[in-house]
Amino acid sequence: MTLKQQLTDDMKTAMRGGDKHRLGVIRLVLAAIKQREVDERIELDDAQILAVLEKMLKQRRDSVSQYAAAGREDLADVERAEMTVIEAYLPAQLDEAELDALIARAIAATGASSPRDMGKVMAAVKEQAAGRADMAQVSARIKAKLAG
């Protein structure tokens, strides 16, 4: 079953079960997927759908930090709840040891030696860590390894 089919099935289940919050978030996800398909005139595969989910998750993280800074915990809680639903469709996150090993392999494979080579390393890591790691954290770790 593709990720899109799973989302559609879960939407139907949420409708039948009366889970309005989950239903709303799944509809937002499906709308974002449909919007990208229409814009690019393509049918998204699972990898591209994961990219859409990651983008939505990043938007929610940014919103949470902004709402928390403004003292609006009520709105931050809504965003956190949406993040929980979206995260359920992403693959299991890499732990720190796995991420460090992945970065080390990418540095070795690309022959990177300085921060100027960061783009090559990021491209290699992004391929393998798509949907399984926060790319902002990955970028910071790569920068630290190449600098030091």
PDB file of C-alpha atoms in Angstrom:
ATOM      1  CA  MET A   1       0.000   0.000   0.000  1.00  0.00           C
ATOM      2  CA  THR A   2       1.362   3.414  -0.932  1.00  0.00           C
ATOM      3  CA  LEU A   3       1.534   6.245   1.545  1.00  0.00           C
ATOM      4  CA  LYS A   4      -1.181   8.119  -0.328  1.00  0.00           C
ATOM      5  CA  GLN A   5      -3.526   5.126  -0.130  1.00  0.00           C
ATOM      6  CA  GLN A   6      -2.783   4.767   3.575  1.00  0.00           C
ATOM      7  CA  LEU A   7      -3.624   8.439   4.137  1.00  0.00           C
ATOM      8  CA  THR A   8      -6.892   8.044   2.229  1.00  0.00           C
ATOM      9  CA  ASP A   9      -7.823   4.919   4.196  1.00  0.00           C
ATOM     10  CA  ASP A  10      -6.966   6.634   7.482  1.00  0.00           C
ATOM     11  CA  MET A  11      -9.095   9.617   6.454  1.00  0.00           C
ATOM     12  CA  LYS A  12     -12.067   7.304   5.904  1.00  0.00           C
ATOM     13  CA  THR A  13     -11.432   5.611   9.258  1.00  0.00           C
ATOM     14  CA  ALA A  14     -11.255   8.990  11.015  1.00  0.00           C
ATOM     15  CA  MET A  15     -14.541   9.997   9.355  1.00  0.00           C
ATOM     16  CA  ARG A  16     -16.273   6.839  10.516  1.00  0.00           C
ATOM     17  CA  GLY A  17     -14.780   7.117  14.002  1.00  0.00           C
ATOM     18  CA  GLY A  18     -15.645  10.780  14.405  1.00  0.00           C
ATOM     19  CA  ASP A  19     -12.034  11.794  15.092  1.00  0.00           C
ATOM     20  CA  LYS A  20     -12.349  15.366  13.823  1.00  0.00           C
ATOM     21  CA  HIS A  21      -8.833  16.473  14.770  1.00  0.00           C
ATOM     22  CA  ARG A  22      -7.115  13.583  12.968  1.00  0.00           C
ATOM     23  CA  LEU A  23      -9.469  13.956  10.014  1.00  0.00           C
ATOM     24  CA  GLY A  24      -8.605  17.647   9.698  1.00  0.00           C
ATOM     25  CA  VAL A  25      -4.860  17.036   9.738  1.00  0.00           C
ATOM     26  CA  ILE A  26      -5.072  14.190   7.208  1.00  0.00           C
ATOM     27  CA  ARG A  27      -7.160  16.402   4.936  1.00  0.00           C
ATOM     28  CA  LEU A  28      -4.486  19.114   5.199  1.00  0.00           C
ATOM     29  CA  VAL A  29      -1.818  16.584   4.239  1.00  0.00           C
ATOM     30  CA  LEU A  30      -3.831  15.249   1.303  1.00  0.00           C
ATOM     31  CA  ALA A  31      -4.537  18.813   0.139  1.00  0.00           C
ATOM     32  CA  ALA A  32      -0.816  19.643   0.219  1.00  0.00           C
ATOM     33  CA  ILE A  33      -0.043  16.488  -1.761  1.00  0.00           C
ATOM     34  CA  LYS A  34      -2.777  17.258  -4.305  1.00  0.00           C
ATOM     35  CA  GLN A  35      -1.578  20.868  -4.615  1.00  0.00           C
ATOM     36  CA  ARG A  36       1.949  19.739  -5.441  1.00  0.00           C
ATOM     37  CA  GLU A  37       0.652  17.159  -7.928  1.00  0.00           C
ATOM     38  CA  VAL A  38      -1.417  19.808  -9.686  1.00  0.00           C
ATOM     39  CA  ASP A  39       1.374  22.394  -9.658  1.00  0.00           C
ATOM     40  CA  GLU A  40       3.964  20.011 -11.072  1.00  0.00           C
ATOM     41  CA  ARG A  41       1.532  17.924 -13.165  1.00  0.00           C
ATOM     42  CA  ILE A  42       2.896  14.658 -11.793  1.00  0.00           C
ATOM     43  CA  GLU A  43       1.784  11.791  -9.579  1.00  0.00           C
ATOM     44  CA  LEU A  44       3.840  11.892  -6.374  1.00  0.00           C
ATOM     45  CA  ASP A  45       5.582   8.711  -5.254  1.00  0.00           C
ATOM     46  CA  ASP A  46       6.209   7.820  -1.609  1.00  0.00           C
ATOM     47  CA  ALA A  47       9.563   9.633  -1.468  1.00  0.00           C
ATOM     48  CA  GLN A  48       8.007  12.846  -2.738  1.00  0.00           C
ATOM     49  CA  ILE A  49       5.092  12.475  -0.322  1.00  0.00           C
ATOM     50  CA  LEU A  50       7.620  12.105   2.509  1.00  0.00           C
ATOM     51  CA  ALA A  51       9.173  15.387   1.371  1.00  0.00           C
ATOM     52  CA  VAL A  52       5.742  17.056   1.596  1.00  0.00           C
ATOM     53  CA  LEU A  53       5.250  15.616   5.094  1.00  0.00           C
ATOM     54  CA  GLU A  54       8.703  16.810   6.180  1.00  0.00           C
ATOM     55  CA  LYS A  55       7.937  20.291   4.912  1.00  0.00           C
ATOM     56  CA  MET A  56       4.646  20.349   6.807  1.00  0.00           C
ATOM     57  CA  LEU A  57       6.405  19.141   9.955  1.00  0.00           C
ATOM     58  CA  LYS A  58       9.062  21.845   9.623  1.00  0.00           C
ATOM     59  CA  GLN A  59       6.352  24.490   9.233  1.00  0.00           C
ATOM     60  CA  ARG A  60       4.687  23.233  12.406  1.00  0.00           C
ATOM     61  CA  ARG A  61       7.996  23.289  14.322  1.00  0.00           C
ATOM     62  CA  ASP A  62       8.588  26.884  13.251  1.00  0.00           C
ATOM     63  CA  SER A  63       5.055  27.818  14.277  1.00  0.00           C
ATOM     64  CA  VAL A  64       5.460  26.175  17.690  1.00  0.00           C
ATOM     65  CA  SER A  65       8.634  28.138  18.391  1.00  0.00           C
ATOM     66  CA  GLN A  66       7.020  31.409  17.282  1.00  0.00           C
ATOM     67  CA  TYR A  67       3.844  30.794  19.284  1.00  0.00           C
ATOM     68  CA  ALA A  68       5.856  29.814  22.359  1.00  0.00           C
ATOM     69  CA  ALA A  69       7.984  32.959  22.055  1.00  0.00           C
ATOM     70  CA  ALA A  70       4.795  35.035  21.852  1.00  0.00           C
ATOM     71  CA  GLY A  71       3.344  33.318  24.908  1.00  0.00           C
ATOM     72  CA  ARG A  72       0.541  31.616  22.956  1.00  0.00           C
ATOM     73  CA  GLU A  73       0.809  28.092  24.344  1.00  0.00           C
ATOM     74  CA  ASP A  74      -2.771  27.353  23.269  1.00  0.00           C
ATOM     75  CA  LEU A  75      -1.821  27.755  19.606  1.00  0.00           C
ATOM     76  CA  ALA A  76       1.500  25.962  20.125  1.00  0.00           C
ATOM     77  CA  ASP A  77      -0.414  22.982  21.566  1.00  0.00           C
ATOM     78  CA  VAL A  78      -2.605  22.825  18.438  1.00  0.00           C
ATOM     79  CA  GLU A  79       0.510  22.741  16.252  1.00  0.00           C
ATOM     80  CA  ARG A  80       2.111  20.047  18.434  1.00  0.00           C
ATOM     81  CA  ALA A  81      -1.017  17.907  18.099  1.00  0.00           C
ATOM     82  CA  GLU A  82      -0.858  18.271  14.309  1.00  0.00           C
ATOM     83  CA  MET A  83       2.830  17.320  14.400  1.00  0.00           C
ATOM     84  CA  THR A  84       1.953  14.099  16.223  1.00  0.00           C
ATOM     85  CA  VAL A  85      -0.461  13.059  13.466  1.00  0.00           C
ATOM     86  CA  ILE A  86       1.999  13.947  10.684  1.00  0.00           C
ATOM     87  CA  GLU A  87       4.904  12.155  12.398  1.00  0.00           C
ATOM     88  CA  ALA A  88       2.878   8.937  12.414  1.00  0.00           C
ATOM     89  CA  TYR A  89       3.305   8.752   8.618  1.00  0.00           C
ATOM     90  CA  LEU A  90       7.050   9.335   8.630  1.00  0.00           C
ATOM     91  CA  PRO A  91       9.522   6.451   8.990  1.00  0.00           C
ATOM     92  CA  ALA A  92      11.247   5.892  12.343  1.00  0.00           C
ATOM     93  CA  GLN A  93      13.730   8.644  13.147  1.00  0.00           C
ATOM     94  CA  LEU A  94      17.452   7.900  13.134  1.00  0.00           C
ATOM     95  CA  ASP A  95      19.115   7.984  16.531  1.00  0.00           C
ATOM     96  CA  GLU A  96      22.272  10.046  17.062  1.00  0.00           C
ATOM     97  CA  ALA A  97      24.690   7.130  16.564  1.00  0.00           C
ATOM     98  CA  GLU A  98      23.047   6.089  13.287  1.00  0.00           C
ATOM     99  CA  LEU A  99      23.037   9.681  12.091  1.00  0.00           C
ATOM    100  CA  ASP A 100      26.712  10.173  12.942  1.00  0.00           C
ATOM    101  CA  ALA A 101      27.602   6.934  11.136  1.00  0.00           C
ATOM    102  CA  LEU A 102      25.602   8.029   8.088  1.00  0.00           C
ATOM    103  CA  ILE A 103      27.381  11.398   8.046  1.00  0.00           C
ATOM    104  CA  ALA A 104      30.805   9.741   8.438  1.00  0.00           C
ATOM    105  CA  ARG A 105      30.077   7.420   5.488  1.00  0.00           C
ATOM    106  CA  ALA A 106      28.905  10.350   3.358  1.00  0.00           C
ATOM    107  CA  ILE A 107      32.039  12.371   4.182  1.00  0.00           C
ATOM    108  CA  ALA A 108      34.233   9.399   3.276  1.00  0.00           C
ATOM    109  CA  ALA A 109      32.299   8.672   0.073  1.00  0.00           C
ATOM    110  CA  THR A 110      32.430  12.271  -1.172  1.00  0.00           C
ATOM    111  CA  GLY A 111      36.007  12.896  -0.042  1.00  0.00           C
ATOM    112  CA  ALA A 112      34.906  16.058   1.768  1.00  0.00           C
ATOM    113  CA  SER A 113      37.592  17.792   3.790  1.00  0.00           C
ATOM    114  CA  SER A 114      36.414  21.340   4.389  1.00  0.00           C
ATOM    115  CA  PRO A 115      33.165  23.275   4.941  1.00  0.00           C
ATOM    116  CA  ARG A 116      33.206  24.098   1.218  1.00  0.00           C
ATOM    117  CA  ASP A 117      32.298  20.460   0.512  1.00  0.00           C
ATOM    118  CA  MET A 118      29.189  20.637   2.695  1.00  0.00           C
ATOM    119  CA  GLY A 119      26.777  20.623  -0.258  1.00  0.00           C
ATOM    120  CA  LYS A 120      28.075  17.306  -1.558  1.00  0.00           C
ATOM    121  CA  VAL A 121      27.833  15.714   1.882  1.00  0.00           C
ATOM    122  CA  MET A 122      24.322  17.105   2.487  1.00  0.00           C
ATOM    123  CA  ALA A 123      23.137  15.704  -0.840  1.00  0.00           C
ATOM    124  CA  ALA A 124      24.490  12.257   0.011  1.00  0.00           C
ATOM    125  CA  VAL A 125      22.999  12.258   3.510  1.00  0.00           C
ATOM    126  CA  LYS A 126      19.657  13.684   2.383  1.00  0.00           C
ATOM    127  CA  GLU A 127      19.187  10.737   0.013  1.00  0.00           C
ATOM    128  CA  GLN A 128      19.504   8.211   2.815  1.00  0.00           C
ATOM    129  CA  ALA A 129      17.961  10.163   5.700  1.00  0.00           C
ATOM    130  CA  ALA A 130      14.881  11.528   3.928  1.00  0.00           C
ATOM    131  CA  GLY A 131      12.016  11.585   6.387  1.00  0.00           C
ATOM    132  CA  ARG A 132      14.135  10.001   9.091  1.00  0.00           C
ATOM    133  CA  ALA A 133      16.037  13.038  10.411  1.00  0.00           C
ATOM    134  CA  ASP A 134      15.621  16.786  10.819  1.00  0.00           C
ATOM    135  CA  MET A 135      17.763  18.205   8.024  1.00  0.00           C
ATOM    136  CA  ALA A 136      18.565  21.347  10.042  1.00  0.00           C
ATOM    137  CA  GLN A 137      20.186  19.174  12.704  1.00  0.00           C
ATOM    138  CA  VAL A 138      21.941  17.127  10.039  1.00  0.00           C
ATOM    139  CA  SER A 139      23.319  20.300   8.484  1.00  0.00           C
ATOM    140  CA  ALA A 140      24.640  21.533  11.833  1.00  0.00           C
ATOM    141  CA  ARG A 141      26.325  18.174  12.529  1.00  0.00           C
ATOM    142  CA  ILE A 142      27.947  18.082   9.085  1.00  0.00           C
ATOM    143  CA  LYS A 143      29.193  21.642   9.492  1.00  0.00           C
ATOM    144  CA  ALA A 144      30.700  20.783  12.891  1.00  0.00           C
ATOM    145  CA  LYS A 145      32.428  17.654  11.546  1.00  0.00           C
ATOM    146  CA  LEU A 146      33.863  19.435   8.506  1.00  0.00           C
ATOM    147  CA  ALA A 147      34.991  22.457  10.506  1.00  0.00           C
ATOM    148  CA  GLY A 148      36.678  20.527  13.279  1.00  0.00           C
TER     149      GLY A 148
END
